[in-house]
Amino acid sequence: MFRIATFNLENLDDGPGVGMPLSERIAVLRPQLASLKADILCLQEINAQKPTPKGPRVLSALDALLAQTPYEGYFRATTAKVVGKGYVDKHNLVILSRFPIESHAQHWHDRVTPPLFRPASAEPATADGLPVEWDRSILHAIVRIPGPKPLHVFNLHLRAPLAAVVGGQKETAFVWKSVAGWAEGYFIAAMKRAGQALEARLLIEDLFDDDPRALIAVCGDFNAEDYEVPVRILCADEEDTGNDRLAGRALFPVDRELARVRRYSVIHHGRPQMLDHLFASPALHARIEAVEVDNDDLGDEFLDFVEDRKTGRSHHAPLVATVRDET
């Protein structure tokens, strides 16, 4: 039996300019992590720190959070810069595992070429389409769980539904000059989110080509609810493909096992939403015994931002699945 979890820690960071001291966040987050009792833990929004001006960035905030917990000694896989070496300053992805990680890789436009889009509202106007690139890489780790087959774990953090920048169309960081500019920026953001989901789906197709009964878990913050485009692309339900011969390649959102009243991982302006997911391949889904979401004390992300309330908690709830050993 093992437990796999996904948790967006929401800008885990340390140093000048951080809204809340790391020690205060650790006091809240460390007990929450301990309660998950996860054997495999996918984390999002892990910021990297730069102890010295010319030195490399390190994950010292994460190390401090995990200290004195079982996770401190777990095997670790992380994303890094797409160009250059070391971590990016914000929103690194991390997979922690009690079991050995055989290998890991990050994917950024390995399978999907950046689509081109020419915003009509851009100032100055552009003659050619501009490449729409993903905001973050996809992290894939092969974990040697007990049994004859490894577990393929994908950790994703898709673009939020916030309008992307369009040249010359912003008055300030949060104020647009025109509805047309905002609408095109929102469309670009949707392309980024759906496009990265497509890239992940194509990587998963490669695994199914090699082994139709592969054990696959796709975890993370998808910034999309059930039946939205990114989720539908990743899950590939039979009702969408229209082909029962492809049903063995579908992924199952394990949060569908939760009672409707419990099925949310974020609260935005009073509206509960399930944005954090764990999708399981058929062979893995058949072994899932229980699903939990730790959303009892979840704050409203919109109201906390407007009223500048800081609690140390993440505005995302962790999602956990218990998987039985192969019989």
XYZ file of C-alpha atoms in Angstrom:
327
model
C 0.000 0.000 0.000
C 1.262 3.479 -0.798
C -0.120 7.014 -0.890
C 0.431 9.533 -3.681
C -0.418 13.202 -3.213
C -0.329 16.504 -5.072
C -0.105 19.892 -3.365
C 0.416 23.438 -4.656
C 2.297 25.142 -1.806
C 1.610 28.555 -3.350
C 4.852 30.475 -3.714
C 6.912 28.757 -1.051
C 9.735 31.249 -0.631
C 12.138 32.942 1.743
C 14.077 36.177 1.834
C 13.440 39.920 1.341
C 10.117 40.834 -0.197
C 8.359 37.634 0.838
C 4.904 38.439 2.169
C 5.101 36.180 5.213
C 8.174 34.909 7.094
C 9.077 31.361 6.107
C 9.073 30.274 9.748
C 5.392 31.197 10.035
C 4.525 29.282 6.883
C 6.477 26.252 8.076
C 4.528 26.255 11.347
C 1.332 25.816 9.323
C 2.475 23.753 6.337
C 4.715 21.188 8.032
C 1.896 19.597 10.097
C -0.294 19.580 6.993
C 2.393 17.770 4.995
C 2.921 15.288 7.821
C -0.801 14.494 7.910
C -0.728 13.508 4.238
C 1.561 10.549 5.016
C 2.471 10.528 1.343
C 4.922 8.037 -0.100
C 5.037 10.041 -3.345
C 4.420 13.780 -3.200
C 4.102 16.147 -6.164
C 4.637 19.791 -5.259
C 4.029 22.950 -7.273
C 5.115 26.594 -6.837
C 8.439 25.910 -5.146
C 10.473 29.106 -5.448
C 14.283 29.035 -5.462
C 16.488 31.260 -3.327
C 19.820 32.911 -4.134
C 21.960 32.978 -0.970
C 24.757 34.947 -2.653
C 24.531 37.400 -5.571
C 26.784 35.338 -7.856
C 25.920 31.910 -6.515
C 23.363 29.445 -7.879
C 19.759 29.352 -6.808
C 18.878 26.653 -4.275
C 15.672 25.226 -2.809
C 16.517 26.276 0.733
C 12.907 27.193 1.606
C 11.770 23.704 0.624
C 14.671 22.133 2.529
C 13.713 24.085 5.638
C 10.067 23.027 5.312
C 10.955 19.343 4.923
C 13.501 19.301 7.753
C 12.578 17.015 10.647
C 9.951 15.239 8.530
C 10.150 11.882 6.718
C 10.167 13.790 3.409
C 13.621 15.148 4.234
C 15.182 11.832 3.235
C 12.994 11.120 0.203
C 14.358 10.777 -3.311
C 13.829 14.008 -5.241
C 13.215 15.058 -8.854
C 12.907 18.712 -9.867
C 12.547 20.935 -12.883
C 15.290 23.371 -13.851
C 15.804 26.212 -16.289
C 14.944 25.385 -19.880
C 18.006 27.376 -20.982
C 21.037 27.448 -18.718
C 21.620 25.700 -15.419
C 19.978 25.689 -12.032
C 16.480 26.431 -10.830
C 14.168 29.181 -12.002
C 13.339 31.828 -9.430
C 9.624 30.977 -9.244
C 7.364 27.983 -9.577
C 9.690 25.002 -9.786
C 8.088 21.549 -9.756
C 9.247 18.876 -7.322
C 8.501 15.157 -6.933
C 9.446 13.531 -3.618
C 9.383 9.752 -3.278
C 9.988 7.244 -0.520
C 10.706 4.779 -3.303
C 13.748 5.113 -5.580
C 13.374 7.414 -8.589
C 14.943 5.504 -11.479
C 15.098 8.522 -13.776
C 13.384 11.809 -14.442
C 13.077 14.312 -17.266
C 11.415 17.620 -17.958
C 9.579 18.367 -21.182
C 9.033 21.777 -22.768
C 7.872 21.786 -26.372
C 9.452 18.378 -26.958
C 6.297 17.097 -28.621
C 4.345 20.253 -29.504
C 5.824 23.141 -31.464
C 4.778 26.539 -30.072
C 1.696 27.672 -32.020
C 1.911 31.036 -33.740
C -0.601 33.794 -33.041
C -0.712 37.407 -34.253
C -2.760 39.610 -31.897
C -4.808 42.104 -33.883
C -4.770 44.568 -30.981
C -0.997 44.602 -30.369
C 0.717 48.000 -30.377
C 2.848 48.244 -32.410
C 1.279 45.768 -34.797
C 3.253 42.661 -35.691
C 3.505 41.385 -39.251
C 4.059 37.760 -38.287
C 2.630 35.407 -35.704
C 4.385 35.225 -32.349
C 5.190 31.834 -30.746
C 2.933 30.928 -27.825
C 5.231 29.055 -25.423
C 4.303 27.196 -22.253
C 5.010 28.944 -18.955
C 6.510 25.859 -17.309
C 7.974 22.460 -18.107
C 6.359 19.100 -17.448
C 8.177 16.907 -14.914
C 8.165 13.133 -15.480
C 9.677 10.693 -12.997
C 9.868 6.910 -13.153
C 9.420 5.575 -9.614
C 10.329 2.012 -8.620
C 7.303 1.125 -6.488
C 6.907 -2.403 -5.073
C 5.906 -4.862 -7.799
C 7.076 -5.721 -11.297
C 6.188 -2.396 -12.945
C 7.381 1.134 -12.207
C 5.026 4.056 -11.702
C 5.247 6.930 -14.175
C 4.539 10.165 -12.315
C 3.859 13.405 -14.182
C 3.820 16.687 -12.263
C 2.130 19.601 -14.066
C 1.284 23.209 -13.337
C -0.721 24.645 -16.205
C -1.162 28.318 -16.987
C -3.731 30.133 -14.845
C -6.785 31.622 -16.617
C -5.305 35.101 -16.467
C -4.856 37.030 -19.697
C -1.330 36.861 -21.103
C 0.544 40.008 -22.110
C -0.362 41.629 -25.436
C 2.056 44.306 -26.632
C 1.004 47.833 -25.743
C -2.335 46.769 -24.252
C -1.648 47.176 -20.519
C -1.960 50.405 -18.532
C -0.628 48.783 -15.376
C 0.071 45.207 -14.296
C -3.626 44.611 -13.593
C -5.341 47.176 -15.829
C -5.975 46.685 -19.548
C -6.285 49.465 -22.117
C -9.004 47.728 -24.151
C -11.378 44.801 -24.050
C -9.894 43.581 -27.338
C -6.419 43.420 -25.806
C -7.682 41.614 -22.715
C -9.704 39.155 -24.828
C -6.724 38.277 -27.001
C -4.552 37.897 -23.897
C -7.128 35.583 -22.361
C -7.206 33.542 -25.570
C -3.400 33.224 -25.499
C -3.562 32.011 -21.894
C -6.108 29.376 -22.902
C -3.807 28.224 -25.736
C -0.932 27.857 -23.281
C -3.045 25.795 -20.873
C -4.570 23.525 -23.503
C -1.305 23.215 -25.432
C 0.660 22.004 -22.445
C -2.102 19.507 -21.653
C -1.742 18.268 -25.247
C 2.010 17.854 -24.834
C 1.491 15.818 -21.668
C -1.111 13.688 -23.441
C 1.302 12.907 -26.291
C 3.996 11.886 -23.793
C 1.453 9.578 -22.162
C 0.563 8.118 -25.551
C 4.211 7.110 -25.947
C 3.982 5.160 -22.674
C 0.781 3.402 -23.728
C 2.431 2.493 -27.038
C 5.154 0.697 -25.078
C 2.840 -0.835 -22.461
C -0.979 -0.643 -22.726
C -1.195 -1.437 -18.998
C 1.342 1.111 -17.842
C 0.941 2.553 -14.349
C 0.609 6.311 -14.852
C -0.284 9.107 -12.427
C -0.679 12.671 -13.707
C -0.731 15.111 -10.801
C -0.757 18.836 -10.289
C -2.478 22.181 -10.514
C -4.316 22.209 -13.840
C -6.121 25.526 -13.350
C -9.107 23.793 -14.941
C -12.155 22.016 -13.622
C -13.513 18.687 -14.748
C -14.692 18.667 -18.383
C -12.802 21.848 -19.271
C -10.567 21.580 -22.332
C -7.213 20.735 -20.622
C -8.834 18.008 -18.508
C -10.663 16.528 -21.489
C -7.446 16.457 -23.527
C -5.574 14.657 -20.771
C -8.342 12.222 -19.858
C -9.389 11.269 -23.414
C -12.712 9.771 -22.301
C -14.336 7.254 -24.601
C -17.288 9.621 -25.011
C -14.855 12.127 -26.543
C -12.824 9.771 -28.733
C -15.935 7.836 -29.781
C -13.890 4.635 -29.972
C -14.183 1.875 -27.378
C -10.872 0.423 -28.592
C -9.177 3.516 -27.144
C -10.829 3.238 -23.742
C -7.720 1.579 -22.301
C -5.794 4.823 -22.910
C -8.181 7.030 -20.950
C -7.143 8.572 -17.650
C -9.509 8.748 -14.687
C -9.743 11.847 -12.445
C -9.674 10.259 -8.997
C -11.423 13.268 -7.449
C -14.620 11.923 -9.032
C -14.539 9.404 -6.171
C -15.169 12.236 -3.687
C -18.631 13.254 -2.550
C -19.842 16.257 -4.535
C -19.871 18.465 -1.437
C -16.175 17.674 -0.819
C -15.001 17.989 -4.399
C -13.043 21.231 -4.454
C -9.418 22.259 -3.972
C -9.728 26.058 -4.301
C -12.322 28.628 -3.225
C -12.449 31.726 -5.429
C -14.848 34.534 -4.507
C -17.135 32.112 -2.700
C -17.089 29.499 -5.456
C -15.538 26.096 -4.668
C -13.543 24.740 -7.624
C -11.628 21.502 -8.257
C -8.478 22.769 -9.991
C -5.943 20.326 -8.550
C -6.184 16.811 -9.941
C -4.695 13.353 -9.931
C -5.422 11.354 -13.075
C -4.794 7.602 -13.095
C -4.314 5.155 -15.960
C -6.745 2.211 -15.972
C -4.194 -0.183 -14.437
C -3.466 2.280 -11.627
C -7.081 3.323 -11.134
C -8.074 -0.291 -10.551
C -5.799 -0.310 -7.483
C -6.974 2.939 -5.865
C -8.741 2.265 -2.582
C -9.375 5.745 -1.191
C -9.234 9.409 -2.171
C -8.996 12.350 0.245
C -8.841 16.132 -0.076
C -7.695 18.325 2.822
C -9.954 21.328 2.234
C -11.550 21.804 5.672
C -9.764 25.087 6.508
C -9.339 26.394 2.983
C -9.483 30.181 2.669
C -11.034 32.144 -0.186
C -8.094 33.143 -2.414
C -9.858 36.199 -3.856
C -11.082 37.629 -0.555
C -7.771 36.974 1.190
C -5.977 38.843 -1.606
C -8.377 41.806 -1.567
C -8.273 42.088 2.216
C -4.533 41.305 2.401
C -5.042 38.417 4.824
C -2.069 36.115 5.364
C -2.507 32.809 7.149
C 0.529 30.835 6.011
C -1.657 28.187 4.430
C -1.864 27.554 0.729
C -5.097 28.436 -1.036
C -4.879 25.006 -2.665
C -5.942 21.825 -0.889
C -3.764 18.712 -1.212
C -5.316 15.691 -2.911
C -4.271 12.173 -1.868
C -4.951 8.711 -3.305
C -4.247 5.433 -1.504
C -3.083 2.663 -3.829
C -3.069 -0.992 -2.849
C -0.180 -3.279 -3.700
C -0.463 -5.487 -6.741
C -2.015 -8.854 -5.854
